[in-house]
Amino acid sequence: MKKNKSFAFLALLVFVLSACSPVLDDGGDVSNGEGTENSSNTSNVVTRNQLGTDYYRPALDEDGRYLTSNNRGITLNLNSGINISLFEKDLMRLSQEVFPTDEYYMQEGQKLSSGLVSDWIGRESEDNPEGLNPPESGEGDDRAPNYLNSILEFDFFTETDDGLQFSGISIGLAMNSVDYYPAYQYGPTLEQEISSEDVLAEGQKMADEIVRRMRGMEGLEDIPIFVGIYEQAAQDDLGGGVYVAEGQSTNGADSIQSWDTLNEERLIFPLEGSDSAEGNAFANFQSEVESFFPNISGVTGRAHYVDDQLQDLTIEIMTQFYGEAEMVSFTQYLKQSATTYLPGEIDVEIIVESPDTVEAFLKRERTDSEYFSYVFD
């Protein structure tokens, strides 16, 4: 039964996201069905419908199958699950400024292999001359840290009379804000902090080198390349990291032609941000929720700010409820309290969990007038 709830939650998320949009179908062939010798036209099958304007339609292979990333699993080396999620989610969000979802189809990275990415994120050495991280040297404060932790790739296609044409690529660079390393083999883990200034400088230098290398690959000589630099949060940071810079290389340039610094931040309510208007609003909501039932274990909120403005809020509530009647009543009360206390004109998700599973889910997008809610059986 618990496993069924987890499956139901995933299905619900798809339903919520597609609320006013057609359901994805199995796609259709947009070409004449024949293969092509042009390596830029590698996908001929698409799904016509999309969950919403915030989501890309997937480009499938010629047999209508979804292609997973060639370097799948590399991002599992990040410090936490929330870093893994935000590294991918935010690169997709930033990519939409360059590759709009109404014009481009997306495919998980097919150009950079797992072995290649592993070499690039390793240290430079005699055995690994392609390593982008500095050679092993120094000790203590003089130790050369590992700056680059992971590389993520998204490929983008536009539709032509001959099928889908490869038209762009996004690269995410996950940089360490803290480098964790063993004191000696099987020894305790030590930490080396890396300043935000060094994260940005090293990330931009590595981005230029990666673009230069990619320009030497077949099919990437002139393709537009977008690069985002992600500063991942430390292992004990519940908020997760943020992208700190973005840049583009177009017309075959072998480096990033211009950089834009980004002003984004994630705070955990009520541990942080209590002096802000939205932090105070969350505190009022938390107080109401915790006074409704004695079985609340905790209420936390992850607030995402862009240019000092709150964009979205994800709230997690831990409970120890045992009956469906309790959960239904609690969800109804959450809907009322959220409408009363939480800020409007932002995206809000509320996830109610017990120790074993998800019990209820509420969501309101900034354009909605009220919350959608669902209680799992």
Tab-separated table of C-alpha atoms in Angstrom:
chain	number	residue	atom	x	y	z
A	1	MET	CA	0.000	0.000	0.000
A	2	LYS	CA	2.823	2.408	0.779
A	3	LYS	CA	4.437	1.771	-2.591
A	4	ASN	CA	1.109	2.390	-4.286
A	5	LYS	CA	0.947	5.803	-2.636
A	6	SER	CA	4.341	6.709	-4.041
A	7	PHE	CA	3.245	5.710	-7.548
A	8	ALA	CA	0.034	7.646	-7.065
A	9	PHE	CA	1.966	10.761	-6.024
A	10	LEU	CA	4.064	10.658	-9.187
A	11	ALA	CA	0.949	10.199	-11.288
A	12	LEU	CA	-0.690	13.103	-9.489
A	13	LEU	CA	2.231	15.408	-10.210
A	14	VAL	CA	1.851	14.674	-13.923
A	15	PHE	CA	-1.872	15.356	-13.642
A	16	VAL	CA	-1.357	18.650	-11.802
A	17	LEU	CA	1.247	19.900	-14.244
A	18	SER	CA	-0.946	19.061	-17.202
A	19	ALA	CA	-4.101	20.591	-15.702
A	20	CYS	CA	-5.276	22.739	-18.649
A	21	SER	CA	-3.066	21.024	-21.255
A	22	PRO	CA	-3.589	18.021	-23.504
A	23	VAL	CA	-2.227	14.701	-22.321
A	24	LEU	CA	0.980	13.513	-23.953
A	25	ASP	CA	0.390	11.065	-26.743
A	26	ASP	CA	2.786	8.687	-28.438
A	27	GLY	CA	3.813	11.288	-30.981
A	28	GLY	CA	3.898	11.219	-34.747
A	29	ASP	CA	6.418	11.118	-37.537
A	30	VAL	CA	7.081	14.630	-38.806
A	31	SER	CA	9.222	13.483	-41.719
A	32	ASN	CA	8.658	11.091	-44.582
A	33	GLY	CA	9.696	8.218	-42.335
A	34	GLU	CA	13.006	7.679	-44.094
A	35	GLY	CA	16.401	8.076	-42.463
A	36	THR	CA	18.726	10.963	-43.275
A	37	GLU	CA	22.439	11.178	-43.755
A	38	ASN	CA	22.543	14.632	-42.158
A	39	SER	CA	23.882	14.029	-38.655
A	40	SER	CA	22.018	17.110	-37.378
A	41	ASN	CA	18.673	15.455	-38.188
A	42	THR	CA	18.952	12.513	-35.808
A	43	SER	CA	15.414	12.470	-34.393
A	44	ASN	CA	12.271	12.217	-36.468
A	45	VAL	CA	9.573	11.453	-33.895
A	46	VAL	CA	8.070	13.978	-31.497
A	47	THR	CA	5.269	14.257	-28.968
A	48	ARG	CA	2.943	16.983	-30.228
A	49	ASN	CA	1.477	17.986	-26.878
A	50	GLN	CA	3.250	19.325	-23.797
A	51	LEU	CA	2.432	19.593	-20.103
A	52	GLY	CA	2.650	23.378	-20.242
A	53	THR	CA	4.747	26.260	-21.484
A	54	ASP	CA	7.330	25.599	-18.755
A	55	TYR	CA	8.107	22.150	-20.176
A	56	TYR	CA	9.870	20.978	-23.326
A	57	ARG	CA	8.387	18.451	-25.691
A	58	PRO	CA	10.779	15.487	-25.941
A	59	ALA	CA	12.608	14.619	-29.149
A	60	LEU	CA	12.522	10.844	-29.563
A	61	ASP	CA	14.652	8.562	-31.684
A	62	GLU	CA	13.489	7.246	-35.068
A	63	ASP	CA	11.744	4.324	-33.354
A	64	GLY	CA	9.790	6.635	-31.048
A	65	ARG	CA	11.862	5.803	-27.970
A	66	TYR	CA	13.011	8.237	-25.299
A	67	LEU	CA	16.798	8.542	-25.115
A	68	THR	CA	18.412	8.852	-21.681
A	69	SER	CA	21.586	10.859	-21.191
A	70	ASN	CA	24.876	9.367	-22.387
A	71	ASN	CA	26.467	10.449	-19.093
A	72	ARG	CA	23.564	9.432	-16.910
A	73	GLY	CA	24.519	8.954	-13.267
A	74	ILE	CA	27.393	11.453	-13.191
A	75	THR	CA	25.255	13.964	-11.257
A	76	LEU	CA	24.791	11.427	-8.451
A	77	ASN	CA	28.166	12.631	-7.178
A	78	LEU	CA	26.575	15.903	-6.058
A	79	ASN	CA	26.291	16.605	-2.346
A	80	SER	CA	22.578	15.895	-1.886
A	81	GLY	CA	19.365	14.905	-3.575
A	82	ILE	CA	18.145	18.502	-3.585
A	83	ASN	CA	21.346	19.617	-5.355
A	84	ILE	CA	20.837	16.910	-7.984
A	85	SER	CA	17.249	17.992	-8.562
A	86	LEU	CA	17.914	21.746	-8.731
A	87	PHE	CA	21.018	21.359	-10.929
A	88	GLU	CA	18.837	19.792	-13.627
A	89	LYS	CA	15.587	21.677	-13.008
A	90	ASP	CA	17.183	25.123	-13.019
A	91	LEU	CA	19.312	24.445	-16.113
A	92	MET	CA	16.092	23.577	-17.921
A	93	ARG	CA	14.512	26.806	-16.645
A	94	LEU	CA	17.440	28.993	-17.708
A	95	SER	CA	17.683	27.264	-21.085
A	96	GLN	CA	14.169	28.429	-21.933
A	97	GLU	CA	15.445	31.998	-22.284
A	98	VAL	CA	17.667	30.860	-25.176
A	99	PHE	CA	15.699	27.873	-26.493
A	100	PRO	CA	11.968	28.647	-25.972
A	101	THR	CA	9.709	25.684	-25.287
A	102	ASP	CA	7.297	26.627	-28.085
A	103	GLU	CA	10.068	26.465	-30.696
A	104	TYR	CA	12.434	23.755	-29.468
A	105	TYR	CA	12.230	20.074	-28.593
A	106	MET	CA	14.599	18.670	-25.966
A	107	GLN	CA	16.617	15.491	-25.650
A	108	GLU	CA	18.849	14.410	-22.796
A	109	GLY	CA	22.533	14.806	-23.615
A	110	GLN	CA	23.807	12.587	-26.429
A	111	LYS	CA	27.051	14.373	-27.384
A	112	LEU	CA	29.193	13.949	-24.249
A	113	SER	CA	29.813	10.360	-23.196
A	114	SER	CA	30.082	9.177	-19.615
A	115	GLY	CA	33.771	8.374	-20.029
A	116	LEU	CA	34.509	11.780	-21.510
A	117	VAL	CA	32.681	13.644	-18.736
A	118	SER	CA	34.398	11.515	-16.078
A	119	ASP	CA	37.777	12.480	-17.541
A	120	TRP	CA	36.853	16.164	-17.675
A	121	ILE	CA	35.681	16.371	-14.058
A	122	GLY	CA	38.794	14.535	-12.848
A	123	ARG	CA	42.078	16.131	-11.874
A	124	GLU	CA	44.623	16.915	-14.554
A	125	SER	CA	47.424	14.360	-14.397
A	126	GLU	CA	49.802	12.378	-16.559
A	127	ASP	CA	47.153	9.660	-16.811
A	128	ASN	CA	44.333	12.157	-17.351
A	129	PRO	CA	45.572	15.162	-19.351
A	130	GLU	CA	41.933	16.121	-20.102
A	131	GLY	CA	41.133	16.751	-16.423
A	132	LEU	CA	39.722	20.222	-15.801
A	133	ASN	CA	40.352	20.224	-12.070
A	134	PRO	CA	43.875	21.284	-11.024
A	135	PRO	CA	46.605	18.682	-10.441
A	136	GLU	CA	46.896	17.255	-6.928
A	137	SER	CA	49.193	19.553	-4.972
A	138	GLY	CA	49.657	21.123	-1.578
A	139	GLU	CA	48.202	20.305	1.822
A	140	GLY	CA	45.814	21.971	4.224
A	141	ASP	CA	44.927	25.523	3.184
A	142	ASP	CA	47.392	25.269	0.289
A	143	ARG	CA	45.716	22.192	-1.175
A	144	ALA	CA	44.394	22.618	-4.718
A	145	PRO	CA	40.644	21.886	-4.402
A	146	ASN	CA	38.361	20.092	-6.806
A	147	TYR	CA	36.280	22.919	-8.219
A	148	LEU	CA	34.187	21.086	-10.820
A	149	ASN	CA	31.926	18.309	-9.567
A	150	SER	CA	29.655	17.430	-12.493
A	151	ILE	CA	28.596	18.302	-16.043
A	152	LEU	CA	25.021	18.161	-17.362
A	153	GLU	CA	23.954	18.324	-21.021
A	154	PHE	CA	20.648	19.032	-22.763
A	155	ASP	CA	20.265	18.928	-26.571
A	156	PHE	CA	17.696	21.005	-28.461
A	157	PHE	CA	16.005	20.510	-31.842
A	158	THR	CA	13.838	22.564	-34.164
A	159	GLU	CA	11.289	21.168	-36.574
A	160	THR	CA	11.965	21.289	-40.319
A	161	ASP	CA	10.343	19.745	-43.383
A	162	ASP	CA	12.955	16.969	-43.168
A	163	GLY	CA	12.449	16.165	-39.507
A	164	LEU	CA	14.018	17.534	-36.347
A	165	GLN	CA	17.270	19.422	-36.762
A	166	PHE	CA	19.859	19.631	-33.975
A	167	SER	CA	19.862	23.353	-33.173
A	168	GLY	CA	21.398	23.996	-29.759
A	169	ILE	CA	22.957	22.599	-26.625
A	170	SER	CA	22.945	23.570	-22.940
A	171	ILE	CA	25.735	22.671	-20.541
A	172	GLY	CA	25.503	22.906	-16.766
A	173	LEU	CA	28.669	23.004	-14.660
A	174	ALA	CA	28.171	22.019	-11.009
A	175	MET	CA	30.889	23.715	-8.959
A	176	ASN	CA	31.801	22.891	-5.374
A	177	SER	CA	31.328	25.489	-2.661
A	178	VAL	CA	32.873	22.921	-0.301
A	179	ASP	CA	35.331	20.243	-1.435
A	180	TYR	CA	35.075	17.065	0.649
A	181	TYR	CA	38.087	14.773	0.661
A	182	PRO	CA	39.587	12.021	2.880
A	183	ALA	CA	42.486	12.911	5.157
A	184	TYR	CA	44.073	9.638	4.073
A	185	GLN	CA	42.848	6.328	2.697
A	186	TYR	CA	39.831	5.207	4.763
A	187	GLY	CA	40.408	8.233	6.992
A	188	PRO	CA	37.953	10.914	8.127
A	189	THR	CA	36.474	13.321	5.597
A	190	LEU	CA	37.897	16.820	5.604
A	191	GLU	CA	36.328	19.971	4.178
A	192	GLN	CA	37.827	22.778	2.139
A	193	GLU	CA	35.619	25.804	1.555
A	194	ILE	CA	35.745	27.541	-1.836
A	195	SER	CA	34.769	31.193	-2.093
A	196	SER	CA	31.976	32.288	-4.398
A	197	GLU	CA	34.507	34.436	-6.257
A	198	ASP	CA	36.670	31.365	-6.978
A	199	VAL	CA	33.602	29.327	-7.959
A	200	LEU	CA	32.674	31.931	-10.550
A	201	ALA	CA	36.208	32.500	-11.857
A	202	GLU	CA	37.053	28.802	-12.157
A	203	GLY	CA	33.650	28.015	-13.639
A	204	GLN	CA	34.030	30.623	-16.360
A	205	LYS	CA	37.558	29.446	-17.176
A	206	MET	CA	36.401	25.812	-17.418
A	207	ALA	CA	33.381	26.812	-19.506
A	208	ASP	CA	35.643	28.429	-22.096
A	209	GLU	CA	37.808	25.305	-22.251
A	210	ILE	CA	34.769	23.026	-22.578
A	211	VAL	CA	33.347	25.143	-25.407
A	212	ARG	CA	36.725	25.052	-27.157
A	213	ARG	CA	36.796	21.258	-26.917
A	214	MET	CA	33.214	20.898	-28.067
A	215	ARG	CA	33.895	23.008	-31.157
A	216	GLY	CA	36.291	20.275	-32.245
A	217	MET	CA	33.552	17.600	-32.136
A	218	GLU	CA	31.635	16.611	-35.238
A	219	GLY	CA	28.299	18.414	-35.483
A	220	LEU	CA	29.184	21.013	-32.827
A	221	GLU	CA	31.343	23.305	-34.938
A	222	ASP	CA	28.716	26.064	-35.281
A	223	ILE	CA	25.918	25.007	-32.929
A	224	PRO	CA	24.756	27.597	-30.314
A	225	ILE	CA	26.053	26.591	-26.864
A	226	PHE	CA	24.520	27.854	-23.610
A	227	VAL	CA	26.440	27.339	-20.351
A	228	GLY	CA	25.184	27.770	-16.784
A	229	ILE	CA	27.427	27.726	-13.699
A	230	TYR	CA	25.771	26.108	-10.678
A	231	GLU	CA	27.217	26.626	-7.182
A	232	GLN	CA	26.103	23.534	-5.332
A	233	ALA	CA	25.267	23.815	-1.641
A	234	ALA	CA	27.105	21.999	1.122
A	235	GLN	CA	25.995	18.549	2.251
A	236	ASP	CA	24.138	19.887	5.305
A	237	ASP	CA	22.432	22.747	3.443
A	238	LEU	CA	18.718	21.972	3.107
A	239	GLY	CA	18.063	24.746	0.602
A	240	GLY	CA	20.183	23.503	-2.285
A	241	GLY	CA	22.389	25.457	-4.668
A	242	VAL	CA	21.760	28.117	-7.305
A	243	TYR	CA	23.078	29.103	-10.708
A	244	VAL	CA	25.433	32.069	-10.373
A	245	ALA	CA	26.203	32.852	-14.040
A	246	GLU	CA	25.099	32.069	-17.576
A	247	GLY	CA	26.714	32.662	-20.943
A	248	GLN	CA	26.485	31.837	-24.642
A	249	SER	CA	28.744	30.908	-27.521
A	250	THR	CA	27.260	31.439	-30.987
A	251	ASN	CA	28.446	31.506	-34.596
A	252	GLY	CA	31.151	28.946	-33.894
A	253	ALA	CA	32.993	31.016	-31.270
A	254	ASP	CA	35.370	28.830	-29.275
A	255	SER	CA	34.637	30.562	-25.938
A	256	ILE	CA	31.754	32.214	-24.111
A	257	GLN	CA	31.182	35.592	-25.775
A	258	SER	CA	29.335	37.225	-22.884
A	259	TRP	CA	28.530	36.367	-19.269
A	260	ASP	CA	25.562	37.409	-17.157
A	261	THR	CA	25.822	37.055	-13.384
A	262	LEU	CA	22.691	35.783	-11.682
A	263	ASN	CA	21.246	36.900	-8.357
A	264	GLU	CA	19.446	33.870	-6.968
A	265	GLU	CA	19.131	32.541	-3.430
A	266	ARG	CA	17.382	29.742	-1.576
A	267	LEU	CA	16.371	30.069	2.074
A	268	ILE	CA	14.833	27.572	4.470
A	269	PHE	CA	11.934	28.923	6.513
A	270	PRO	CA	11.836	29.231	9.516
A	271	LEU	CA	15.609	28.749	9.943
A	272	GLU	CA	16.318	31.766	7.712
A	273	GLY	CA	14.525	34.815	6.397
A	274	SER	CA	12.367	35.373	9.475
A	275	ASP	CA	12.814	39.158	9.209
A	276	SER	CA	11.217	39.334	5.751
A	277	ALA	CA	7.531	39.865	5.000
A	278	GLU	CA	7.247	36.422	3.381
A	279	GLY	CA	9.179	34.834	6.262
A	280	ASN	CA	6.689	36.370	8.680
A	281	ALA	CA	3.790	35.139	6.531
A	282	PHE	CA	5.257	31.619	6.634
A	283	ALA	CA	5.606	31.875	10.436
A	284	ASN	CA	1.906	32.710	10.735
A	285	PHE	CA	1.014	29.801	8.468
A	286	GLN	CA	3.270	27.471	10.465
A	287	SER	CA	1.690	28.566	13.746
A	288	GLU	CA	-1.811	27.922	12.423
A	289	VAL	CA	-0.859	24.499	11.064
A	290	GLU	CA	0.886	23.356	14.232
A	291	SER	CA	-2.056	24.461	16.398
A	292	PHE	CA	-4.615	22.546	14.332
A	293	PHE	CA	-3.420	19.038	15.207
A	294	PRO	CA	-0.969	17.869	17.880
A	295	ASN	CA	0.548	15.307	15.503
A	296	ILE	CA	2.702	17.703	13.431
A	297	SER	CA	6.408	16.811	13.525
A	298	GLY	CA	7.661	19.810	11.580
A	299	VAL	CA	6.865	22.456	8.960
A	300	THR	CA	9.633	23.778	6.707
A	301	GLY	CA	9.608	25.899	3.567
A	302	ARG	CA	12.170	26.205	0.749
A	303	ALA	CA	11.974	29.739	-0.646
A	304	HIS	CA	13.532	30.578	-4.021
A	305	TYR	CA	14.466	34.204	-4.669
A	306	VAL	CA	15.456	35.745	-8.009
A	307	ASP	CA	16.752	39.322	-7.929
A	308	ASP	CA	15.629	39.512	-4.287
A	309	GLN	CA	12.018	38.673	-5.205
A	310	LEU	CA	10.352	35.471	-3.956
A	311	GLN	CA	9.467	33.289	-6.954
A	312	ASP	CA	8.294	29.999	-5.459
A	313	LEU	CA	7.835	28.269	-2.144
A	314	THR	CA	7.858	24.534	-1.426
A	315	ILE	CA	6.528	23.519	1.987
A	316	GLU	CA	7.018	20.103	3.565
A	317	ILE	CA	4.909	19.032	6.526
A	318	MET	CA	5.727	15.901	8.518
A	319	THR	CA	2.802	14.244	10.277
A	320	GLN	CA	1.956	11.167	12.301
A	321	PHE	CA	-1.678	10.879	11.231
A	322	TYR	CA	-3.232	7.441	11.195
A	323	GLY	CA	-6.727	7.937	9.791
A	324	GLU	CA	-8.056	9.161	6.457
A	325	ALA	CA	-10.641	11.341	8.178
A	326	GLU	CA	-7.850	13.167	9.994
A	327	MET	CA	-5.921	13.709	6.774
A	328	VAL	CA	-8.961	14.970	4.853
A	329	SER	CA	-9.762	17.467	7.618
A	330	PHE	CA	-6.137	18.552	7.834
A	331	THR	CA	-5.834	19.046	4.062
A	332	GLN	CA	-8.983	21.169	4.015
A	333	TYR	CA	-7.552	23.272	6.824
A	334	LEU	CA	-4.221	23.602	4.986
A	335	LYS	CA	-6.018	24.886	1.918
A	336	GLN	CA	-7.788	27.534	3.984
A	337	SER	CA	-4.651	28.569	5.910
A	338	ALA	CA	-2.444	28.685	2.827
A	339	THR	CA	-4.925	30.930	1.054
A	340	THR	CA	-5.098	33.205	4.096
A	341	TYR	CA	-1.441	33.496	5.088
A	342	LEU	CA	0.904	32.608	2.242
A	343	PRO	CA	1.959	35.228	-0.335
A	344	GLY	CA	0.046	35.446	-3.597
A	345	GLU	CA	1.517	35.726	-7.086
A	346	ILE	CA	4.110	33.002	-6.450
A	347	ASP	CA	4.123	29.264	-7.139
A	348	VAL	CA	3.408	27.231	-3.993
A	349	GLU	CA	3.592	23.490	-3.378
A	350	ILE	CA	2.685	21.839	-0.076
A	351	ILE	CA	3.633	18.208	0.493
A	352	VAL	CA	2.270	16.381	3.541
A	353	GLU	CA	4.294	13.329	4.511
A	354	SER	CA	4.228	10.657	7.173
A	355	PRO	CA	7.397	8.711	8.065
A	356	ASP	CA	6.638	6.173	5.318
A	357	THR	CA	4.916	7.951	2.469
A	358	VAL	CA	3.233	11.039	0.998
A	359	GLU	CA	-0.226	11.613	2.485
A	360	ALA	CA	-1.493	14.741	0.692
A	361	PHE	CA	-0.458	17.315	-1.901
A	362	LEU	CA	-1.532	20.901	-2.554
A	363	LYS	CA	-0.418	23.232	-5.350
A	364	ARG	CA	-1.179	26.734	-6.563
A	365	GLU	CA	0.512	28.398	-9.501
A	366	ARG	CA	0.871	32.156	-9.466
A	367	THR	CA	-1.888	32.528	-12.054
A	368	ASP	CA	-4.364	30.391	-10.094
A	369	SER	CA	-6.978	31.770	-7.751
A	370	GLU	CA	-7.112	28.735	-5.467
A	371	TYR	CA	-5.203	25.621	-4.466
A	372	PHE	CA	-5.543	22.217	-6.054
A	373	SER	CA	-5.457	19.514	-3.355
A	374	TYR	CA	-5.428	15.729	-3.235
A	375	VAL	CA	-5.463	13.206	-0.381
A	376	PHE	CA	-3.946	9.791	-1.077
A	377	ASP	CA	-5.865	6.683	-0.085
